[in-house]
C-alpha positions as a Markdown table, in Angstrom:
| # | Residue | x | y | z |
|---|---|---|---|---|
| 1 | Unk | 23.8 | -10.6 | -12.5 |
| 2 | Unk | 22.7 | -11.6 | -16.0 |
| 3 | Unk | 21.4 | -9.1 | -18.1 |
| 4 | Unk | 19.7 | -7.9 | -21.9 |
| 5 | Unk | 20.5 | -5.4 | -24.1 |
| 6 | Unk | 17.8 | -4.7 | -26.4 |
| 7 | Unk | 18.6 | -2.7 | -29.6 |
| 8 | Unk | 17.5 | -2.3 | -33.4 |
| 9 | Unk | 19.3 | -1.6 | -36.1 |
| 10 | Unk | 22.7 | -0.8 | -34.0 |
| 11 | Unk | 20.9 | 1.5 | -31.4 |
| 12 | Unk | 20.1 | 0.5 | -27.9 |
| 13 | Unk | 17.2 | 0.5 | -26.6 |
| 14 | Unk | 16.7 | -0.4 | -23.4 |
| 15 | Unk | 18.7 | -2.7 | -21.0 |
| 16 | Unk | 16.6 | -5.3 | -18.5 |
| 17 | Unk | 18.0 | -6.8 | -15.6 |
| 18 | Unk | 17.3 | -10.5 | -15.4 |
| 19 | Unk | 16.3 | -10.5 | -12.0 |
| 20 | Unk | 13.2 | -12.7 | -12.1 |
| 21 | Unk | 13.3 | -16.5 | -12.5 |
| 22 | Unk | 10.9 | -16.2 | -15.5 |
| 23 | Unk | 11.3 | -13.2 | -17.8 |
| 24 | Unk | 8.3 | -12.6 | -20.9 |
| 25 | Unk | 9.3 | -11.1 | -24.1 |
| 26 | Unk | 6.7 | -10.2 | -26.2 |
| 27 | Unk | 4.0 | -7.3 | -28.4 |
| 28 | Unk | 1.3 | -7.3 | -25.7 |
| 29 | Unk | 2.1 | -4.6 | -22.5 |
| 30 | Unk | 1.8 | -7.0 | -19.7 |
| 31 | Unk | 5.3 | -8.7 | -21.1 |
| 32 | Unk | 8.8 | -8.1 | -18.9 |
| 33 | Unk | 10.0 | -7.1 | -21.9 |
| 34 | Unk | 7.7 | -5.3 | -24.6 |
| 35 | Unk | 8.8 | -5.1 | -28.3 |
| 36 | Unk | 6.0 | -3.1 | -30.3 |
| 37 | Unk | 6.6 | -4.6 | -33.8 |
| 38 | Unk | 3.8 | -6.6 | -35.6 |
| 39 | Unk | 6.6 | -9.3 | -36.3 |
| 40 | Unk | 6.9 | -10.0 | -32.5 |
| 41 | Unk | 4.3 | -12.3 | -31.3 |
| 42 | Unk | 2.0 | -11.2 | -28.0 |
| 43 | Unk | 4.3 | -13.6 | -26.0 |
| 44 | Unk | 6.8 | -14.5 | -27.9 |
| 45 | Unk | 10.0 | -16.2 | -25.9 |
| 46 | Unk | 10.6 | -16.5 | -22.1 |
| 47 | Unk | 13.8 | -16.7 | -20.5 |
| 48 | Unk | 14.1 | -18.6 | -17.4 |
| 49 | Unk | 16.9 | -17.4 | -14.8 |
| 50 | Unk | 17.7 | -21.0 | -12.4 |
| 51 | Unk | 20.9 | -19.7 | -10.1 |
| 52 | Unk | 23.5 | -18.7 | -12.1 |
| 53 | Unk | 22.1 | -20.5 | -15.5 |
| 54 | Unk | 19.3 | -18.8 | -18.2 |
| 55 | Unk | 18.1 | -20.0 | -21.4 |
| 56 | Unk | 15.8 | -18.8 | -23.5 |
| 57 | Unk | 12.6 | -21.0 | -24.7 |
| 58 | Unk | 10.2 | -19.9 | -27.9 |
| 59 | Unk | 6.8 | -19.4 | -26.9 |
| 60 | Unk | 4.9 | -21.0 | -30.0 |
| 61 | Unk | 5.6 | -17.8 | -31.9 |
| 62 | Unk | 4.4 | -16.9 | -35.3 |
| 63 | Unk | 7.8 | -16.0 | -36.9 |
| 64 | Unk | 10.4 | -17.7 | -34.7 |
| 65 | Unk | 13.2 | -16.8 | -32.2 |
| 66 | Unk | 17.0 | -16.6 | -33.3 |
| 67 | Unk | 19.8 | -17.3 | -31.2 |
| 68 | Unk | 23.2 | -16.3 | -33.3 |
| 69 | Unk | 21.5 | -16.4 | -36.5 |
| 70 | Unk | 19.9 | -19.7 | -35.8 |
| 71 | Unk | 16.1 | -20.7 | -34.8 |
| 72 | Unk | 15.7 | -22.5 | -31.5 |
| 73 | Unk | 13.3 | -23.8 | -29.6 |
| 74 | Unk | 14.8 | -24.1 | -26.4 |
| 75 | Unk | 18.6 | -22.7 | -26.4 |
| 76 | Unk | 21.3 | -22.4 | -22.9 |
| 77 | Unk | 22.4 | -19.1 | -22.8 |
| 78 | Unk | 26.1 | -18.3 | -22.9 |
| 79 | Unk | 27.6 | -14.8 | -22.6 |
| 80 | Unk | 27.7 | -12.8 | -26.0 |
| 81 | Unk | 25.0 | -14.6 | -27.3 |
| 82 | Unk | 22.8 | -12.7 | -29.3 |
| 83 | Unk | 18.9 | -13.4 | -29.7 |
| 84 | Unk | 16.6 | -12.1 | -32.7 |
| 85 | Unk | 13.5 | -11.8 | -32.6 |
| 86 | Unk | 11.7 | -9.6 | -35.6 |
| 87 | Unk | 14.3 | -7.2 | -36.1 |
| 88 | Unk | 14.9 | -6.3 | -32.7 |
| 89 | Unk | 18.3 | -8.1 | -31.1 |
| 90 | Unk | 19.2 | -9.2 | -27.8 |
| 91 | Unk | 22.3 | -9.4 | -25.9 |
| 92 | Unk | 22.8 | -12.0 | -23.1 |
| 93 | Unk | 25.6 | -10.7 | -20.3 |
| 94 | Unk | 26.7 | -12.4 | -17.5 |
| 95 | Unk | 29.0 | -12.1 | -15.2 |
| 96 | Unk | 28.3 | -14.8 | -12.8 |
| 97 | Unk | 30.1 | -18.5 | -13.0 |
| 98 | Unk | 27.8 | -20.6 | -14.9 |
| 99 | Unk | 26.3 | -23.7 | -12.7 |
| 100 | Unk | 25.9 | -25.9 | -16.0 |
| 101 | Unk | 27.5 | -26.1 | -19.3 |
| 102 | Unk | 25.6 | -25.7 | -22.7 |
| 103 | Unk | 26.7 | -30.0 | -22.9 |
| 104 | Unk | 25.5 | -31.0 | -19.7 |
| 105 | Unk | 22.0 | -29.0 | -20.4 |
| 106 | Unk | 21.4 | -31.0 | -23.2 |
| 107 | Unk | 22.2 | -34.2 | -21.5 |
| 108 | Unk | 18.6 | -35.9 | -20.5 |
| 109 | Unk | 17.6 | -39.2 | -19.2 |
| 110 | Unk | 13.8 | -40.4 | -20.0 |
| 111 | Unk | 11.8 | -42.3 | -18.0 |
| 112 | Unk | 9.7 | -44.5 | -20.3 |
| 113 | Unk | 7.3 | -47.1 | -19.8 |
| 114 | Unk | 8.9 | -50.5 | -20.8 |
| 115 | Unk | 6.6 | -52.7 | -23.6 |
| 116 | Unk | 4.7 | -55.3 | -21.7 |
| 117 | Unk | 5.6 | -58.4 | -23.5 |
| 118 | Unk | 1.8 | -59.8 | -23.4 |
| 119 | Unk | 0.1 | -57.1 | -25.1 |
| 120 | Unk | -1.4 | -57.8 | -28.5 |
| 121 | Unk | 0.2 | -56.3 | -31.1 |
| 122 | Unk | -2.8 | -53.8 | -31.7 |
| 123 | Unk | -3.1 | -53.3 | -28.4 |
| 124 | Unk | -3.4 | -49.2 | -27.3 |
| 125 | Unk | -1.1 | -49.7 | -24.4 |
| 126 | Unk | 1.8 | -50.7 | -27.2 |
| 127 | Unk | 4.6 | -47.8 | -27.3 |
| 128 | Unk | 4.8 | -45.8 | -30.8 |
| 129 | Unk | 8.1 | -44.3 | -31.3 |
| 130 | Unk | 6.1 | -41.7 | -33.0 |
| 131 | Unk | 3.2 | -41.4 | -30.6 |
| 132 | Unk | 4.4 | -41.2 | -27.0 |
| 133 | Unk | 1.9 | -43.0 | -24.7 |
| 134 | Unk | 2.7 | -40.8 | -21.2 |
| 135 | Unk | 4.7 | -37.4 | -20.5 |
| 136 | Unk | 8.0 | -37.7 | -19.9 |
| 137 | Unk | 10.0 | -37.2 | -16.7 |
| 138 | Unk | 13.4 | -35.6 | -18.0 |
| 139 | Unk | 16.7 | -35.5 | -15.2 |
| 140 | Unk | 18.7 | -32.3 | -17.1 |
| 141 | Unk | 22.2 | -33.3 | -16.3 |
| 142 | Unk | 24.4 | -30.7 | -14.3 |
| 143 | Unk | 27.3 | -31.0 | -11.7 |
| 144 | Unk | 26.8 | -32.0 | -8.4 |
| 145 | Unk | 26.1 | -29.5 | -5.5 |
| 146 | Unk | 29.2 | -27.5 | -4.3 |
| 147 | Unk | 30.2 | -29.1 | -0.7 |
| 148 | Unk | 28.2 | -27.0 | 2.4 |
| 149 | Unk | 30.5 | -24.6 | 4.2 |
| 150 | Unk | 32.5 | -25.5 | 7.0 |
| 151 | Unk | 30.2 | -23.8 | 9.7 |
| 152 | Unk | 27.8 | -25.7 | 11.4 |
| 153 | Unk | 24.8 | -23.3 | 11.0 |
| 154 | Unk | 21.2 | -24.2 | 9.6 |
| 155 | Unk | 21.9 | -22.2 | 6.6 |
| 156 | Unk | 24.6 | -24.1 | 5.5 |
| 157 | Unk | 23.4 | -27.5 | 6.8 |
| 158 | Unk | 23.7 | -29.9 | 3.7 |
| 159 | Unk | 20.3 | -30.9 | 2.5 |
| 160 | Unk | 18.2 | -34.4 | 2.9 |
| 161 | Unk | 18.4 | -36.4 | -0.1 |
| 162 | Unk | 14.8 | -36.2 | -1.9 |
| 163 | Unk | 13.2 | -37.4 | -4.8 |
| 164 | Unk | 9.9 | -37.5 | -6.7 |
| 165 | Unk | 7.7 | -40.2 | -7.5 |
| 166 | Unk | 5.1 | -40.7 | -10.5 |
| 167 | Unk | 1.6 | -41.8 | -8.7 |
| 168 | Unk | -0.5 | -42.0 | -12.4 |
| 169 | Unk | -0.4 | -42.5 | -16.1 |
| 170 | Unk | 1.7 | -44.8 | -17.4 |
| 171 | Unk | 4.9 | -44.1 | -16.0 |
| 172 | Unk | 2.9 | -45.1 | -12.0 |
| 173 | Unk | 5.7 | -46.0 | -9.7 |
| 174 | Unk | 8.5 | -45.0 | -11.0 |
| 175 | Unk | 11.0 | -42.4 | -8.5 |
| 176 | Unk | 13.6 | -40.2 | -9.5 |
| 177 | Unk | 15.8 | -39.1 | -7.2 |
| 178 | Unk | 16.6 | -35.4 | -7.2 |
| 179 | Unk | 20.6 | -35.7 | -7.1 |
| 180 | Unk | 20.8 | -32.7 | -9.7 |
| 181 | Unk | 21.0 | -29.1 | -9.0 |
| 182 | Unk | 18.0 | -28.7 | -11.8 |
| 183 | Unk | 15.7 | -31.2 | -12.5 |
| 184 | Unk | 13.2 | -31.1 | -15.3 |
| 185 | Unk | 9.5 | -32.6 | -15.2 |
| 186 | Unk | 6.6 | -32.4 | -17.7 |
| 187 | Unk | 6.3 | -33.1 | -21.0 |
| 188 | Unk | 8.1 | -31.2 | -23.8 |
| 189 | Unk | 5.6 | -28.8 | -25.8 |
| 190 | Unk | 2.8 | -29.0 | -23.3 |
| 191 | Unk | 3.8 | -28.4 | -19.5 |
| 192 | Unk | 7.2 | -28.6 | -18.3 |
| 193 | Unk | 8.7 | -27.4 | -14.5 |
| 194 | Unk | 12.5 | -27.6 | -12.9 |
| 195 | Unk | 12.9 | -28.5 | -9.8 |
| 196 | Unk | 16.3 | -26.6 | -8.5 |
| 197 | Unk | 18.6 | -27.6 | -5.7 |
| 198 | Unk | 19.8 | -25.0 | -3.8 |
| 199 | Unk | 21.5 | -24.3 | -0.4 |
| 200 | Unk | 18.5 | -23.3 | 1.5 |
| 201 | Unk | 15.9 | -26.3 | 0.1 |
| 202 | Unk | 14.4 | -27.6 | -3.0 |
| 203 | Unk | 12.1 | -25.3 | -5.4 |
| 204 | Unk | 9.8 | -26.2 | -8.1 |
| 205 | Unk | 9.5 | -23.0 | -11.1 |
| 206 | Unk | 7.1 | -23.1 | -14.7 |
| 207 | Unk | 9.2 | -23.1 | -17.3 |
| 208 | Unk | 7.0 | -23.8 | -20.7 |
| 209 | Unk | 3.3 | -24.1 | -21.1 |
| 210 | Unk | 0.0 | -22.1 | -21.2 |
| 211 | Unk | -1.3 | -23.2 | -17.6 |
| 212 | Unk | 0.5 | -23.4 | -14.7 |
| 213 | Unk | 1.6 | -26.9 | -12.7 |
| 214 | Unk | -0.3 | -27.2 | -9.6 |
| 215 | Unk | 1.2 | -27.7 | -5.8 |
| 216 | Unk | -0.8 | -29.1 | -3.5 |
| 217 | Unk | -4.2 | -28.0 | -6.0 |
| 218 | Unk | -3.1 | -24.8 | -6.2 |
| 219 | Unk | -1.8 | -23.1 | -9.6 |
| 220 | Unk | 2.4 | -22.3 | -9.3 |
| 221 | Unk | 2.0 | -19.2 | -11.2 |
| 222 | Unk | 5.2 | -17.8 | -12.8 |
| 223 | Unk | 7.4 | -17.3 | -9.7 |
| 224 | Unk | 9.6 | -20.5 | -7.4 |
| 225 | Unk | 7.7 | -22.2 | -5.0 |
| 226 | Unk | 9.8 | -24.2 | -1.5 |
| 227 | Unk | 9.0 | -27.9 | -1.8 |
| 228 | Unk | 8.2 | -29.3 | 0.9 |
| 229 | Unk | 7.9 | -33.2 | 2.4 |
| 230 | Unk | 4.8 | -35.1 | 0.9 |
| 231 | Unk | 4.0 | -31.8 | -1.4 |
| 232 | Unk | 1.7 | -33.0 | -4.5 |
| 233 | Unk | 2.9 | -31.9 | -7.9 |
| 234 | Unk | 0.5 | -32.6 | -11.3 |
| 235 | Unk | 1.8 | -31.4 | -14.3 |
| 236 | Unk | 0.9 | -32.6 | -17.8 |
| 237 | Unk | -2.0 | -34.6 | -16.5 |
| 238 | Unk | 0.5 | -36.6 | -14.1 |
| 239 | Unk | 0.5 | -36.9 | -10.1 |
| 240 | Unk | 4.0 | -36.9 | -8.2 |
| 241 | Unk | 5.1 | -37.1 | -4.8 |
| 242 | Unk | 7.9 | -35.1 | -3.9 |
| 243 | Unk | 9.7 | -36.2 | -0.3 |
| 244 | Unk | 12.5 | -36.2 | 1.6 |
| 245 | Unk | 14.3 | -39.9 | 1.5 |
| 246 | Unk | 15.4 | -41.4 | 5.0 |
Protein backbone atom coordinates (compact mmCIF):
# COMPACT_ATOMS: atom_id res chain seq x y z
CA UNK A 1 0.00 0.00 0.00
CA UNK A 2 1.21 3.53 -0.84
CA UNK A 3 2.46 5.60 1.71
CA UNK A 4 4.05 9.38 3.04
CA UNK A 5 6.81 10.12 4.87
CA UNK A 6 6.57 13.55 6.21
CA UNK A 7 9.90 15.15 7.59
CA UNK A 8 11.67 18.71 7.89
CA UNK A 9 14.88 19.51 7.78
CA UNK A 10 16.13 15.58 7.64
CA UNK A 11 13.94 14.48 10.64
CA UNK A 12 10.71 12.46 10.24
CA UNK A 13 7.92 13.37 11.31
CA UNK A 14 5.17 11.37 10.91
CA UNK A 15 4.35 8.65 8.30
CA UNK A 16 0.47 8.44 6.83
CA UNK A 17 -0.90 5.55 5.21
CA UNK A 18 -2.60 6.33 1.97
CA UNK A 19 -5.48 4.42 2.62
CA UNK A 20 -8.25 6.82 1.47
CA UNK A 21 -9.05 7.59 -2.15
CA UNK A 22 -8.76 11.33 -1.36
CA UNK A 23 -6.04 12.44 1.16
CA UNK A 24 -5.98 16.53 2.40
CA UNK A 25 -2.75 18.13 3.13
CA UNK A 26 -2.95 21.29 4.64
CA UNK A 27 -2.48 24.20 8.05
CA UNK A 28 -6.16 23.89 9.21
CA UNK A 29 -6.83 20.61 11.77
CA UNK A 30 -9.56 18.98 9.87
CA UNK A 31 -6.81 18.07 6.96
CA UNK A 32 -5.49 14.08 6.64
CA UNK A 33 -2.41 15.47 6.92
CA UNK A 34 -1.76 18.69 9.06
CA UNK A 35 1.47 20.82 8.60
CA UNK A 36 1.36 23.81 11.21
CA UNK A 37 3.62 26.22 9.21
CA UNK A 38 2.21 29.70 8.05
CA UNK A 39 3.85 28.85 4.61
CA UNK A 40 1.38 25.87 4.19
CA UNK A 41 -1.90 26.96 3.00
CA UNK A 42 -5.38 25.82 5.04
CA UNK A 43 -5.74 23.12 2.26
CA UNK A 44 -3.05 23.14 0.42
CA UNK A 45 -2.64 19.76 -2.06
CA UNK A 46 -4.80 16.57 -2.17
CA UNK A 47 -3.67 13.35 -3.19
CA UNK A 48 -6.04 11.08 -4.88
CA UNK A 49 -5.36 7.13 -4.39
CA UNK A 50 -7.42 5.37 -7.79
CA UNK A 51 -6.37 1.41 -7.40
CA UNK A 52 -2.92 1.09 -7.44
CA UNK A 53 -2.22 4.85 -9.00
CA UNK A 54 -1.90 8.39 -6.75
CA UNK A 55 -1.02 11.78 -7.79
CA UNK A 56 -0.92 14.71 -6.12
CA UNK A 57 -3.04 17.88 -7.27
CA UNK A 58 -2.36 21.68 -5.80
CA UNK A 59 -5.23 23.06 -4.13
CA UNK A 60 -4.99 26.86 -5.26
CA UNK A 61 -2.33 27.33 -2.66
CA UNK A 62 -0.66 30.58 -1.76
CA UNK A 63 3.06 29.50 -2.23
CA UNK A 64 2.85 26.41 -4.42
CA UNK A 65 3.46 22.57 -4.25
CA UNK A 66 6.94 20.99 -5.40
CA UNK A 67 7.31 17.67 -6.76
CA UNK A 68 11.37 16.95 -7.05
CA UNK A 69 12.22 20.51 -6.92
CA UNK A 70 9.61 21.42 -9.44
CA UNK A 71 6.03 23.33 -9.10
CA UNK A 72 3.10 21.30 -10.31
CA UNK A 73 -0.28 21.57 -10.62
CA UNK A 74 -1.34 18.23 -11.04
CA UNK A 75 1.75 15.58 -10.96
CA UNK A 76 1.44 11.17 -11.25
CA UNK A 77 3.20 9.96 -8.49
CA UNK A 78 6.03 7.59 -8.96
CA UNK A 79 7.98 5.88 -6.15
CA UNK A 80 10.86 8.11 -4.56
CA UNK A 81 9.26 11.01 -5.51
CA UNK A 82 9.55 13.73 -3.23
CA UNK A 83 6.87 16.58 -2.63
CA UNK A 84 7.63 20.14 -0.92
CA UNK A 85 5.52 21.99 0.34
CA UNK A 86 6.84 25.09 2.73
CA UNK A 87 9.70 23.47 4.11
CA UNK A 88 8.20 20.44 5.03
CA UNK A 89 9.00 17.26 2.45
CA UNK A 90 7.14 14.30 1.39
CA UNK A 91 8.03 10.98 0.42
CA UNK A 92 5.73 8.92 -1.99
CA UNK A 93 6.27 4.80 -1.35
CA UNK A 94 4.71 2.25 -3.03
CA UNK A 95 5.01 -1.02 -3.33
CA UNK A 96 2.10 -1.98 -5.37
CA UNK A 97 2.36 -2.46 -9.54
CA UNK A 98 1.33 0.71 -10.86
CA UNK A 99 -2.00 0.48 -13.12
CA UNK A 100 -0.90 3.54 -15.38
CA UNK A 101 2.27 5.06 -16.37
CA UNK A 102 3.32 8.78 -15.71
CA UNK A 103 2.94 8.84 -20.18
CA UNK A 104 -0.32 7.35 -20.41
CA UNK A 105 -1.71 9.84 -17.47
CA UNK A 106 -0.92 12.64 -19.44
CA UNK A 107 -2.38 11.28 -22.58
CA UNK A 108 -6.06 13.03 -22.88
CA UNK A 109 -8.63 13.23 -25.53
CA UNK A 110 -11.08 16.38 -25.50
CA UNK A 111 -14.44 16.43 -26.49
CA UNK A 112 -15.04 19.79 -28.08
CA UNK A 113 -17.87 21.38 -29.72
CA UNK A 114 -17.15 21.57 -33.54
CA UNK A 115 -17.58 25.48 -35.14
CA UNK A 116 -20.92 25.65 -36.73
CA UNK A 117 -20.07 26.82 -40.19
CA UNK A 118 -23.21 29.39 -40.30
CA UNK A 119 -22.43 31.36 -37.30
CA UNK A 120 -21.49 35.00 -37.82
CA UNK A 121 -18.23 35.75 -37.12
CA UNK A 122 -19.23 37.70 -33.90
CA UNK A 123 -21.46 35.39 -33.00
CA UNK A 124 -21.10 34.11 -28.96
CA UNK A 125 -21.51 30.58 -29.92
CA UNK A 126 -18.00 30.96 -32.05
CA UNK A 127 -15.12 28.85 -30.16
CA UNK A 128 -12.08 31.08 -28.67
CA UNK A 129 -9.01 29.14 -28.45
CA UNK A 130 -8.46 31.33 -25.48
CA UNK A 131 -11.99 31.38 -24.02
CA UNK A 132 -13.43 27.75 -23.91
CA UNK A 133 -17.19 27.92 -24.58
CA UNK A 134 -18.19 24.45 -22.47
CA UNK A 135 -16.25 22.08 -19.79
CA UNK A 136 -14.43 19.65 -21.10
CA UNK A 137 -14.98 15.84 -21.02
CA UNK A 138 -11.30 14.42 -20.66
CA UNK A 139 -10.74 10.23 -21.34
CA UNK A 140 -7.18 9.89 -19.20
CA UNK A 141 -5.48 7.24 -21.18
CA UNK A 142 -4.45 3.87 -19.27
CA UNK A 143 -4.23 0.16 -20.27
CA UNK A 144 -7.06 -1.89 -20.70
CA UNK A 145 -8.57 -3.99 -17.88
CA UNK A 146 -6.67 -7.18 -16.87
CA UNK A 147 -8.80 -10.29 -18.35
CA UNK A 148 -11.53 -11.72 -15.49
CA UNK A 149 -10.33 -14.87 -13.74
CA UNK A 150 -11.03 -18.10 -15.04
CA UNK A 151 -13.84 -18.91 -12.44
CA UNK A 152 -17.25 -18.39 -13.28
CA UNK A 153 -18.33 -16.50 -10.09
CA UNK A 154 -20.24 -13.03 -9.89
CA UNK A 155 -17.23 -11.53 -8.48
CA UNK A 156 -15.14 -12.13 -11.30
CA UNK A 157 -17.90 -11.82 -13.99
CA UNK A 158 -16.36 -9.39 -16.65
CA UNK A 159 -18.22 -6.14 -16.55
CA UNK A 160 -21.06 -4.60 -19.12
CA UNK A 161 -19.59 -2.19 -21.39
CA UNK A 162 -20.85 1.49 -20.18
CA UNK A 163 -20.51 4.83 -21.10
CA UNK A 164 -21.60 8.43 -20.31
CA UNK A 165 -23.49 10.81 -22.20
CA UNK A 166 -23.53 14.81 -22.12
CA UNK A 167 -27.46 15.83 -21.81
CA UNK A 168 -26.50 20.01 -21.77
CA UNK A 169 -24.26 22.79 -22.57
CA UNK A 170 -22.65 22.75 -25.54
CA UNK A 171 -21.07 19.60 -25.74
CA UNK A 172 -25.35 18.00 -25.69
CA UNK A 173 -25.20 14.54 -27.18
CA UNK A 174 -22.11 13.61 -27.29
CA UNK A 175 -21.17 9.76 -25.47
CA UNK A 176 -17.98 8.57 -24.25
CA UNK A 177 -17.67 5.26 -23.76
CA UNK A 178 -15.95 4.21 -20.55
CA UNK A 179 -13.28 1.60 -22.05
CA UNK A 180 -10.52 3.02 -19.56
CA UNK A 181 -9.80 1.80 -16.14
CA UNK A 182 -9.95 5.86 -15.14
CA UNK A 183 -11.88 8.24 -16.78
CA UNK A 184 -11.81 11.85 -16.15
CA UNK A 185 -14.90 14.34 -16.29
CA UNK A 186 -15.30 18.09 -15.44
CA UNK A 187 -13.53 20.90 -16.33
CA UNK A 188 -9.91 21.58 -15.31
CA UNK A 189 -9.60 24.29 -12.50
CA UNK A 190 -13.24 24.29 -11.56
CA UNK A 191 -14.86 20.66 -10.95
CA UNK A 192 -13.31 17.59 -12.14
CA UNK A 193 -14.31 13.58 -11.11
CA UNK A 194 -12.79 10.02 -12.37
CA UNK A 195 -14.81 7.53 -13.05
CA UNK A 196 -12.62 4.13 -12.29
CA UNK A 197 -13.14 0.65 -13.70
CA UNK A 198 -12.77 -1.89 -11.42
CA UNK A 199 -13.60 -5.65 -10.99
CA UNK A 200 -16.59 -5.31 -8.96
CA UNK A 201 -18.38 -2.17 -11.06
CA UNK A 202 -17.83 1.29 -12.06
CA UNK A 203 -17.17 4.24 -9.38
CA UNK A 204 -17.34 7.94 -9.75
CA UNK A 205 -14.62 9.88 -6.88
CA UNK A 206 -14.03 14.15 -6.61
CA UNK A 207 -10.88 14.83 -7.49
CA UNK A 208 -10.40 18.82 -7.74
CA UNK A 209 -12.82 21.55 -6.84
CA UNK A 210 -14.43 23.49 -3.97
CA UNK A 211 -18.06 21.73 -4.23
CA UNK A 212 -18.77 18.44 -4.73
CA UNK A 213 -20.31 16.78 -8.18
CA UNK A 214 -23.76 15.66 -7.58
CA UNK A 215 -25.34 11.83 -8.22
CA UNK A 216 -28.61 11.62 -8.62
CA UNK A 217 -28.98 15.50 -6.71
CA UNK A 218 -27.11 14.51 -4.09
CA UNK A 219 -23.52 16.05 -3.19
CA UNK A 220 -20.55 12.96 -3.83
CA UNK A 221 -18.71 14.19 -0.90
CA UNK A 222 -15.01 13.17 -0.75
CA UNK A 223 -15.32 9.38 -0.72
CA UNK A 224 -16.18 6.70 -4.28
CA UNK A 225 -19.56 6.30 -4.99
CA UNK A 226 -21.02 2.66 -7.22
CA UNK A 227 -22.54 3.90 -10.50
CA UNK A 228 -25.22 2.55 -11.30
CA UNK A 229 -27.59 2.16 -14.74
CA UNK A 230 -29.41 5.54 -15.72
CA UNK A 231 -27.42 7.34 -12.54
CA UNK A 232 -27.43 11.34 -13.19
CA UNK A 233 -24.06 12.98 -12.90
CA UNK A 234 -23.73 17.20 -13.07
CA UNK A 235 -20.51 18.48 -12.60
CA UNK A 236 -19.21 21.78 -13.81
CA UNK A 237 -22.68 22.96 -14.62
CA UNK A 238 -23.12 19.82 -17.08
CA UNK A 239 -25.83 16.86 -17.02
CA UNK A 240 -24.57 13.16 -17.96
CA UNK A 241 -26.05 9.95 -18.21
CA UNK A 242 -24.11 7.23 -17.12
CA UNK A 243 -25.52 3.50 -18.36
CA UNK A 244 -24.73 0.31 -19.13
CA UNK A 245 -24.58 -0.21 -23.23
CA UNK A 246 -26.57 -3.39 -24.68
Amino acid sequence: MAKLILSVDGQVLSEHVLSKERILIGRKAHNDIQIDNLAVSGEHAAIITILNDSFIEDLGSTNGTLVNGKPIKKHFLQPNDVIEIGKHKLKYFNEGPPLAGAADFEKTMIIRTPVKPAAPAGADETINQHKPVAPQVVAAATPPSAPPHASGSAEHAPLPAAAIQVLSGAAAGRTLDLTKNLTTVGKPGLQVAVITKRPNGYFITHVEGATFPTLNGVALGSQAHPLSDHDMIEIAGVKMEFFFKT
